[in-house]
CSV table of C-alpha atoms in Angstrom, one decimal:
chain,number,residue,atom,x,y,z
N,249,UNK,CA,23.7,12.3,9.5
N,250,UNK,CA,25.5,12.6,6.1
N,251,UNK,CA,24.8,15.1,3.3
N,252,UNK,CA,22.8,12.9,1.6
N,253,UNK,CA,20.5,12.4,4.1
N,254,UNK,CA,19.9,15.7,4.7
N,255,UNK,CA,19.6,16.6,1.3
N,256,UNK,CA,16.7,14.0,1.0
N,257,UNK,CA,14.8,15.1,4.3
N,258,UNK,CA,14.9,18.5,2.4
N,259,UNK,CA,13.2,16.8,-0.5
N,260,UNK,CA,10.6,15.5,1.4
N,261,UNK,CA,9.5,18.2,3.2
N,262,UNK,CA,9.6,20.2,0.4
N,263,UNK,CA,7.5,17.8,-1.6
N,264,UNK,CA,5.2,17.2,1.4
N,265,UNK,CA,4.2,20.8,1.6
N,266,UNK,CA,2.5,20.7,-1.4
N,267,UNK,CA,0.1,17.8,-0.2
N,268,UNK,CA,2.4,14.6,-0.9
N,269,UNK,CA,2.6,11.8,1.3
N,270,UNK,CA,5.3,10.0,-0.1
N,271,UNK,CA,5.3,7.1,2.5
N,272,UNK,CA,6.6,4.5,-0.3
N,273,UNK,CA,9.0,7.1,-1.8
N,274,UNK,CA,10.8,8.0,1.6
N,275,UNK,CA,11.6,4.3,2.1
N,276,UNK,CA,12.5,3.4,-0.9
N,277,UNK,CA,15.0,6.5,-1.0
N,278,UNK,CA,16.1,5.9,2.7
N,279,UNK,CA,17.2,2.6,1.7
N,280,UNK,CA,18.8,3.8,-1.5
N,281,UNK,CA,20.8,6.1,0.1
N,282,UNK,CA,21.9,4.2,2.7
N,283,UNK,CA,23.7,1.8,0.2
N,284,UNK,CA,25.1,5.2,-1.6
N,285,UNK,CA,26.5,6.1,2.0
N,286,UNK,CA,28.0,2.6,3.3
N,287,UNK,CA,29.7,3.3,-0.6
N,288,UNK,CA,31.1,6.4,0.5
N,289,UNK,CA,30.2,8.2,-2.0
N,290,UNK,CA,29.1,11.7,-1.6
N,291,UNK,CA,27.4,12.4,-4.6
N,292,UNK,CA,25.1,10.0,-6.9
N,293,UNK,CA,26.6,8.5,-9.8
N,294,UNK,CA,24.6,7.0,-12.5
N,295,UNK,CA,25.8,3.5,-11.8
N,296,UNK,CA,24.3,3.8,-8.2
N,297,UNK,CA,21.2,2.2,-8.6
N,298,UNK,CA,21.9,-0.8,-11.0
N,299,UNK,CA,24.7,-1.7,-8.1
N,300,UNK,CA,22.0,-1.0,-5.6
N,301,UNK,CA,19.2,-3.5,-7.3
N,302,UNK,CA,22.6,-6.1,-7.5
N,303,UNK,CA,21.9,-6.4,-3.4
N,304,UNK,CA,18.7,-5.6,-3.1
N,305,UNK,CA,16.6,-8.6,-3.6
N,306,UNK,CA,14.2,-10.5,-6.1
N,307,UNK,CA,11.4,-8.0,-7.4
N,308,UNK,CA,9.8,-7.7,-10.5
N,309,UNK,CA,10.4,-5.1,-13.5
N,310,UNK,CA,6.8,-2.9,-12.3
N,311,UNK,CA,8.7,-2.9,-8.9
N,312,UNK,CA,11.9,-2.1,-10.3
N,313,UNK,CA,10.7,0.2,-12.9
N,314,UNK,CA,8.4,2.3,-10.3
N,315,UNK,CA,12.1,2.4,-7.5
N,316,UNK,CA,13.3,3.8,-10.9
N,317,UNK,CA,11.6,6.6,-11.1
N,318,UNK,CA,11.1,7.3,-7.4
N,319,UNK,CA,15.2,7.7,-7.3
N,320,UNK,CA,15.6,9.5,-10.5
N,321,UNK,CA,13.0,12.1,-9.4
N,322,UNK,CA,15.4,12.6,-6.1
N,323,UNK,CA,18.3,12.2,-8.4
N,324,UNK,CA,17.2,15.0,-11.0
N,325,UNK,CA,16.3,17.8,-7.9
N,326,UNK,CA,20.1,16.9,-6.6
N,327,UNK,CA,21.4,17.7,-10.1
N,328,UNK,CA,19.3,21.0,-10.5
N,329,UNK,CA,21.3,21.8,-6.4
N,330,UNK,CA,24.7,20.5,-7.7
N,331,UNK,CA,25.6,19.2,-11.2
N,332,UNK,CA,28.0,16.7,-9.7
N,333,UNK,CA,25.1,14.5,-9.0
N,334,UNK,CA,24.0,12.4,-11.6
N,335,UNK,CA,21.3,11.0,-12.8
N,336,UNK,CA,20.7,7.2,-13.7
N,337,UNK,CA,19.3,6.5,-17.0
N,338,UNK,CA,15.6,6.7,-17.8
N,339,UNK,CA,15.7,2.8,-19.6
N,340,UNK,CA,17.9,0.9,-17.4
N,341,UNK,CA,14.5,-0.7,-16.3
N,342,UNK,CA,12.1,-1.9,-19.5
N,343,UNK,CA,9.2,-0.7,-18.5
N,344,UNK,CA,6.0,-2.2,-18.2
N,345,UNK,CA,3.1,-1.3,-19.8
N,346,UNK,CA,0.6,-3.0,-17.3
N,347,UNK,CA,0.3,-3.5,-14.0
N,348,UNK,CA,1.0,-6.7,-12.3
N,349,UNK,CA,-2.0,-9.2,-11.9
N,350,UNK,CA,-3.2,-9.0,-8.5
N,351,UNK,CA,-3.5,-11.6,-5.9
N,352,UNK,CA,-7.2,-12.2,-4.8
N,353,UNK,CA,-7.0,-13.2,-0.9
N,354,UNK,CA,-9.4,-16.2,-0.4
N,355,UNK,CA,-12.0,-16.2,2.6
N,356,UNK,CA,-9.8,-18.8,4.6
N,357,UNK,CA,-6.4,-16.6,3.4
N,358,UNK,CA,-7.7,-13.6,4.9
N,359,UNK,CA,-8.9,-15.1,8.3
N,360,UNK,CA,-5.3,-16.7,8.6
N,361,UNK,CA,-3.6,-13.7,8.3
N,362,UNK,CA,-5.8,-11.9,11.3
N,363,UNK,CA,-5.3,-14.2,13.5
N,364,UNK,CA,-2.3,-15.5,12.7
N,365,UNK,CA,-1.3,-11.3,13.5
N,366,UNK,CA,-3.0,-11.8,16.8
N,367,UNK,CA,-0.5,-14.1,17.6
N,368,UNK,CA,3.0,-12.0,16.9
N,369,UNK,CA,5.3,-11.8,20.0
N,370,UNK,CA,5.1,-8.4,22.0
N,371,UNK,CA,6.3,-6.9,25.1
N,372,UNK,CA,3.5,-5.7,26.3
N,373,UNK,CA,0.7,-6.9,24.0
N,374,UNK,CA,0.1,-3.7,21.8
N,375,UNK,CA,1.7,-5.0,18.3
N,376,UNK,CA,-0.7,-8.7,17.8
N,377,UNK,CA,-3.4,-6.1,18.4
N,378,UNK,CA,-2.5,-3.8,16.5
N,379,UNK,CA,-1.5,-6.0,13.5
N,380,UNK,CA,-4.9,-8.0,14.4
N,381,UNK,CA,-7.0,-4.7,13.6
N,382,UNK,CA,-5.0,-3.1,11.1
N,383,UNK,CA,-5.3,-5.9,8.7
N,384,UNK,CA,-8.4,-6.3,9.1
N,385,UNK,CA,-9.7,-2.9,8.7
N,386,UNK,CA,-8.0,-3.2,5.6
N,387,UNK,CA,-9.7,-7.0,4.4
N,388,UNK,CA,-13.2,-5.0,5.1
N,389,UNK,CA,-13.1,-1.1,3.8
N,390,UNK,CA,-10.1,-1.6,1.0
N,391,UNK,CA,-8.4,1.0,2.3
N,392,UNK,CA,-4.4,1.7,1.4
N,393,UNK,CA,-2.1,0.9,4.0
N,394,UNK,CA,-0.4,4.4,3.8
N,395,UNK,CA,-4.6,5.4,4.3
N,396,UNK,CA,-4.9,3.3,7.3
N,397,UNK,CA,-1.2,4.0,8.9
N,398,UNK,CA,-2.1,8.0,8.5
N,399,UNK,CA,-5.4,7.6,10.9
N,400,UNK,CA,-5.9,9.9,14.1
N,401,UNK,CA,-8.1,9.0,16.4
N,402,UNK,CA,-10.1,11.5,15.7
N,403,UNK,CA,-10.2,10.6,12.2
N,404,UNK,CA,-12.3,7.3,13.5
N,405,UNK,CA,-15.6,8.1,14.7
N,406,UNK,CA,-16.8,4.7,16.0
N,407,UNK,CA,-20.2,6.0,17.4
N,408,UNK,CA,-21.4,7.1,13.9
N,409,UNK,CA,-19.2,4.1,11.8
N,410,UNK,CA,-17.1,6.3,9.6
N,411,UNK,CA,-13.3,7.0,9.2
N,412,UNK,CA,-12.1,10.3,7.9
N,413,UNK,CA,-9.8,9.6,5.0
N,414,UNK,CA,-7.9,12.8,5.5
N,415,UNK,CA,-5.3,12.7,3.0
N,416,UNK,CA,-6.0,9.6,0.6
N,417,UNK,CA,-5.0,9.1,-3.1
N,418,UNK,CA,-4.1,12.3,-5.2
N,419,UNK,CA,-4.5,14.0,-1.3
N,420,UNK,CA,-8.4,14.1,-2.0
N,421,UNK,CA,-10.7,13.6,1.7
N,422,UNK,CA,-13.0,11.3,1.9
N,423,UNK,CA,-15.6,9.5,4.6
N,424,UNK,CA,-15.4,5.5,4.5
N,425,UNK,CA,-18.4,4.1,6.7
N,426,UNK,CA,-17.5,0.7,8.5
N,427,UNK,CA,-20.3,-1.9,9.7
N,428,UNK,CA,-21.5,-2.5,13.2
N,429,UNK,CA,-18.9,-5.5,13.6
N,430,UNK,CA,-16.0,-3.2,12.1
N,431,UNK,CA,-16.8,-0.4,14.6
N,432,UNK,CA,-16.7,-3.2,17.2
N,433,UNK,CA,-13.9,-4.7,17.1
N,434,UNK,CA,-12.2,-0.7,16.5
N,435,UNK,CA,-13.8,-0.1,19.5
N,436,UNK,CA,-11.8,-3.5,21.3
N,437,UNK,CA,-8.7,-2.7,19.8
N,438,UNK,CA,-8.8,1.5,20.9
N,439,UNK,CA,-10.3,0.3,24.4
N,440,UNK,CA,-7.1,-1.9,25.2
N,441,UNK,CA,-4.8,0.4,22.9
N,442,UNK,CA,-5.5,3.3,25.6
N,443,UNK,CA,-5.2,0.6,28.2
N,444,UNK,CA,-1.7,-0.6,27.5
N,445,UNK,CA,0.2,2.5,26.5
N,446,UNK,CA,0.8,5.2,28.7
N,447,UNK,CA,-1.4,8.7,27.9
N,448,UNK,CA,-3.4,8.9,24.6
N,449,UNK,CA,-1.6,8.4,21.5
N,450,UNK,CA,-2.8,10.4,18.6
N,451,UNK,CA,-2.6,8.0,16.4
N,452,UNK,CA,-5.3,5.2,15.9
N,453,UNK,CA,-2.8,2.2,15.5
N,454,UNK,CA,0.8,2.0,17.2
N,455,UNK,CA,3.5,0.2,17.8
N,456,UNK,CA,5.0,-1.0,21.3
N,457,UNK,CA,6.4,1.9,22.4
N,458,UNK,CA,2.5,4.2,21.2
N,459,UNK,CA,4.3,6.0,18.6
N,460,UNK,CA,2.4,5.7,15.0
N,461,UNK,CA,2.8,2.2,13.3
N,462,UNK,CA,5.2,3.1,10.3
N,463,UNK,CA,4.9,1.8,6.7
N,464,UNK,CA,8.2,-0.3,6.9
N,465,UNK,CA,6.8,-1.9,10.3
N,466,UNK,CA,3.3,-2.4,8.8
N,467,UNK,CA,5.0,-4.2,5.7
N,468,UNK,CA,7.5,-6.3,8.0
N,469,UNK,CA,5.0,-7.6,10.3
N,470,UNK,CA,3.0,-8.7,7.2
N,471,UNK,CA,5.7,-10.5,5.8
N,472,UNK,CA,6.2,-12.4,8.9
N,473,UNK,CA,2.6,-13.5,8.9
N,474,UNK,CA,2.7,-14.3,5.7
N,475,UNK,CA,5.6,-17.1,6.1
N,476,UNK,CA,4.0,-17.9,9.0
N,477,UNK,CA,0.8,-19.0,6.6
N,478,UNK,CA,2.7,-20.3,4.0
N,479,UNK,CA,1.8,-17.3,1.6
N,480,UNK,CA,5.7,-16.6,1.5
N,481,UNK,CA,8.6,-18.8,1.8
N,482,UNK,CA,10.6,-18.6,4.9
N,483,UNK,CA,13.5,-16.2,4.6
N,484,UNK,CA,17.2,-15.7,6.0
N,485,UNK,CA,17.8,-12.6,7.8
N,486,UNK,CA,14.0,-11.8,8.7
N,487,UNK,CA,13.6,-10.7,4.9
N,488,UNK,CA,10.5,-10.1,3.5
N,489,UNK,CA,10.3,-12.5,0.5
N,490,UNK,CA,8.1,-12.6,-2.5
N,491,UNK,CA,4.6,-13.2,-2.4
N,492,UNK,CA,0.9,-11.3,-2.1
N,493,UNK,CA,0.9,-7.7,-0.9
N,494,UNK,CA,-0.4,-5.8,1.7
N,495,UNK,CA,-1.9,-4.1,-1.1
N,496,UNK,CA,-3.4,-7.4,-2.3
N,497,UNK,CA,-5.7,-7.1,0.6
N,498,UNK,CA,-7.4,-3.7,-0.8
N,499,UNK,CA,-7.8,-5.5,-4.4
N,500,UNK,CA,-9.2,-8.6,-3.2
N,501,UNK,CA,-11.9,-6.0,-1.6
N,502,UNK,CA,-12.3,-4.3,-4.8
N,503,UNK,CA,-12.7,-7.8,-6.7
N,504,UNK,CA,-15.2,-9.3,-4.2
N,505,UNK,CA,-17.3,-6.4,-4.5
N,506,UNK,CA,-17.4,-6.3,-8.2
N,507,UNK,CA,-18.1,-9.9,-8.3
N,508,UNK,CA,-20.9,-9.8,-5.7
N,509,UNK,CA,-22.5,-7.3,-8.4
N,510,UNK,CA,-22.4,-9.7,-11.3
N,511,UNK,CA,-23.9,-12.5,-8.8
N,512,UNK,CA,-27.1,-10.4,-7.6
N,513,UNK,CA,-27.8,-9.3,-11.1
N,514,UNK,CA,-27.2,-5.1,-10.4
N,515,UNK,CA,-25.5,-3.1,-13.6
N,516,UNK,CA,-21.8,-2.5,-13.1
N,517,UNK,CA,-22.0,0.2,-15.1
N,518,UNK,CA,-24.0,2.1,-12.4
N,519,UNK,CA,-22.1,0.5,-9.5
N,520,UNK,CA,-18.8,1.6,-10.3
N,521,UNK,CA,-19.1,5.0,-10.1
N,522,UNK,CA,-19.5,4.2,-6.3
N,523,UNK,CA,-16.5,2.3,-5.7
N,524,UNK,CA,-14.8,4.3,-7.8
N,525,UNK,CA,-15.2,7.3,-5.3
N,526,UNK,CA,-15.6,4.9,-1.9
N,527,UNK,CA,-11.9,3.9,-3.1
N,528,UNK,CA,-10.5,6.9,-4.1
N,529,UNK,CA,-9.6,6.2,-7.2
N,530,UNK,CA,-9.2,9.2,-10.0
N,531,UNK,CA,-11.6,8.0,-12.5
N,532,UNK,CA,-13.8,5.0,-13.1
N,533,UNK,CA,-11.0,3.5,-15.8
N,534,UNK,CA,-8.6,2.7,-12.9
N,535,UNK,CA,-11.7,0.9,-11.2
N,536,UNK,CA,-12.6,-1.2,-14.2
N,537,UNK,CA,-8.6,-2.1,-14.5
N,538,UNK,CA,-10.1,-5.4,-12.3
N,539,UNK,CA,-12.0,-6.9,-15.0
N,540,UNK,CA,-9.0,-7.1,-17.1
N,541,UNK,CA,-6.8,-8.2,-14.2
N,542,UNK,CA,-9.3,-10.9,-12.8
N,543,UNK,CA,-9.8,-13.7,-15.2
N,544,UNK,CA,-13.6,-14.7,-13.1
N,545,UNK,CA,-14.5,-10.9,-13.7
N,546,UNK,CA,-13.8,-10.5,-17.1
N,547,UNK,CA,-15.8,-14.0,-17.6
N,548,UNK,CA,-18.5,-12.8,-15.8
N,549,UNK,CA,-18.8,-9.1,-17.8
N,550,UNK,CA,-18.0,-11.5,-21.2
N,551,UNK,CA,-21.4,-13.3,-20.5
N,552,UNK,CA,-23.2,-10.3,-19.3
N,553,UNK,CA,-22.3,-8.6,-22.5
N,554,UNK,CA,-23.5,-11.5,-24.6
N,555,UNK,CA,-26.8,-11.8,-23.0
N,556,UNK,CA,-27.0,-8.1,-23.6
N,557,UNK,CA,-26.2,-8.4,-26.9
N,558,UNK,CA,-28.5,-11.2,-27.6
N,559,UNK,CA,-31.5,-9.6,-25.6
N,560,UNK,CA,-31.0,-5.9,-28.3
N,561,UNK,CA,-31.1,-8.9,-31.1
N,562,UNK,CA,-34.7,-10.6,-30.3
N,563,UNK,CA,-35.7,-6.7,-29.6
């Protein structure tokens, strides 16, 4: 292991003891300073990361812009260690000043992509039924993948149809209930999971050989299921390719409930106080984000307002 490395396990533990998950930061910096290494370079120079985004691959400026500041934040702690490190300039990315549009997962999309994961090779069975139930879990409770990756199994209490949201967004806990045919198919998945692998894993979802399904494996696998479907282009050397997210999966969720509420007539403006906490989110203003990002929910709140408007008119 070279000096860099080291230096950024440092980082992250450091940063982790004060409540940080950092699954996207590790492997983002991981990667980043593996290119730095195979330079041989021992300390970070500012050109680093413009010659690392050279080979990385296609992404968009939000994606760019967010690596950015996830390697200057690692880049500005090395410089406070050792002045010889520097740091790469703040606007070498324009930044964005909104988020990217989400994709919204149609009905048919989503079934496609579970059991289209049922079906990825595996020695002994584990990762199409693992893949199968992670997604899914997803599809139906909108939770993050780094939410869903961090489960125990104690964390899911099928019996009572919760999941214990240990460490979520912002590190806040937080119960999620699941239906009856959630819990059920959890229930399949565990049943077989503790049938396959050898001794009880502590983790609820794993990989071939029981340890914890990791974020780069969770991504990958989604990727490949994605080609498979035709949401992604086929790629060379088993890359990953451009196209909807993992994280696409929690939005759709997010929008399908929000629409559902425009369609049976409740108030939004009471409902979204409860999304906003069965999400996690920090405020209600990151939950209403969707109506500006969904073209068919900012119709639908454009017409609700106008009848409301029309309705304190005739009053």
């Amino acid at each position: 292991m070279n000096a860099l490395s080291i230096e950024l396990d440092n980082y992250l533990a450091i940063r982790r003891g004060f409540g940080f998950a950092l699954r996207t930061d590790e492997r983002i910096l991981r990667r980043f300073i593996q290119f730095v290494s195979g330079a041989e370079a021992i300390h970070l120079r500012r050109d680093h990361f413009a010659q690392w985004q050279a080979t990385f691959g296609n992404a968009g400026s939000y994606t760019w812009s967010r690596r950015l500041g996830i390697v200057r934040q690692f880049a500005n702690w090395l410089h406070a260690n050792d002045e010889r490190h520097e740091v790469p300039p703040s606007d070498l990315i324009p930044r964005r000043q909104h988020r990217p549009r989400p994709y919204i997962y149609s009905p048919e999309e989503i079934y496609d992509i579970v059991i289209t994961a049922g079906k990825l090779p595996s020695p002994n069975g584990i990762r199409r039924l693992t893949y199968q139930a992670l997604f899914g879990l997803i599809a139906v409770t909108g939770l993050r993948i780094s939410e869903a990756l961090s489960l125990d199994r104690a964390d899911v209490d099928l019996g009572a149809g919760i999941v214990n949201i240990r460490r979520g967004k912002l590190g806040k806990q937080r119960i999620v209930p699941i239906s009856e045919s959630t819990s059920l198919r959890l229930r399949a998945y565990a049943m077989e999971r503790d049938r396959l692998i050898e001794g009880k894993p502590v983790a609820f979802f794993v990989a071939d050989n029981g340890n914890r399904v990791s974020d780069c494996g969770a991504r990958y696998n989604f990727a490949m299921v994605s080609q498979a479907i035709g949401l992604r282009s086929a790629q060379k050397f088993q890359k990953h390719g451009c196209g909807p997210r993992i994280h696409d999966l929690c939005h759709t969720f997010a929008v399908r409930t929000m629409l559902n509420w425009y369609r049976q007539g409740l108030d939004p403006a009471r409902e979204m106080i409860k999304l906003t906490t069965y999400l996690g989110h920090e405020s209600p203003s990151h939950t209403y984000w969707y109506i500006e990002a969904v073209p068919e929910l900012l119709g639908l709140a454009s017409q609700r307002a106008e009848a409301s408007l029309e309705t304190e008119a005739r009053a």
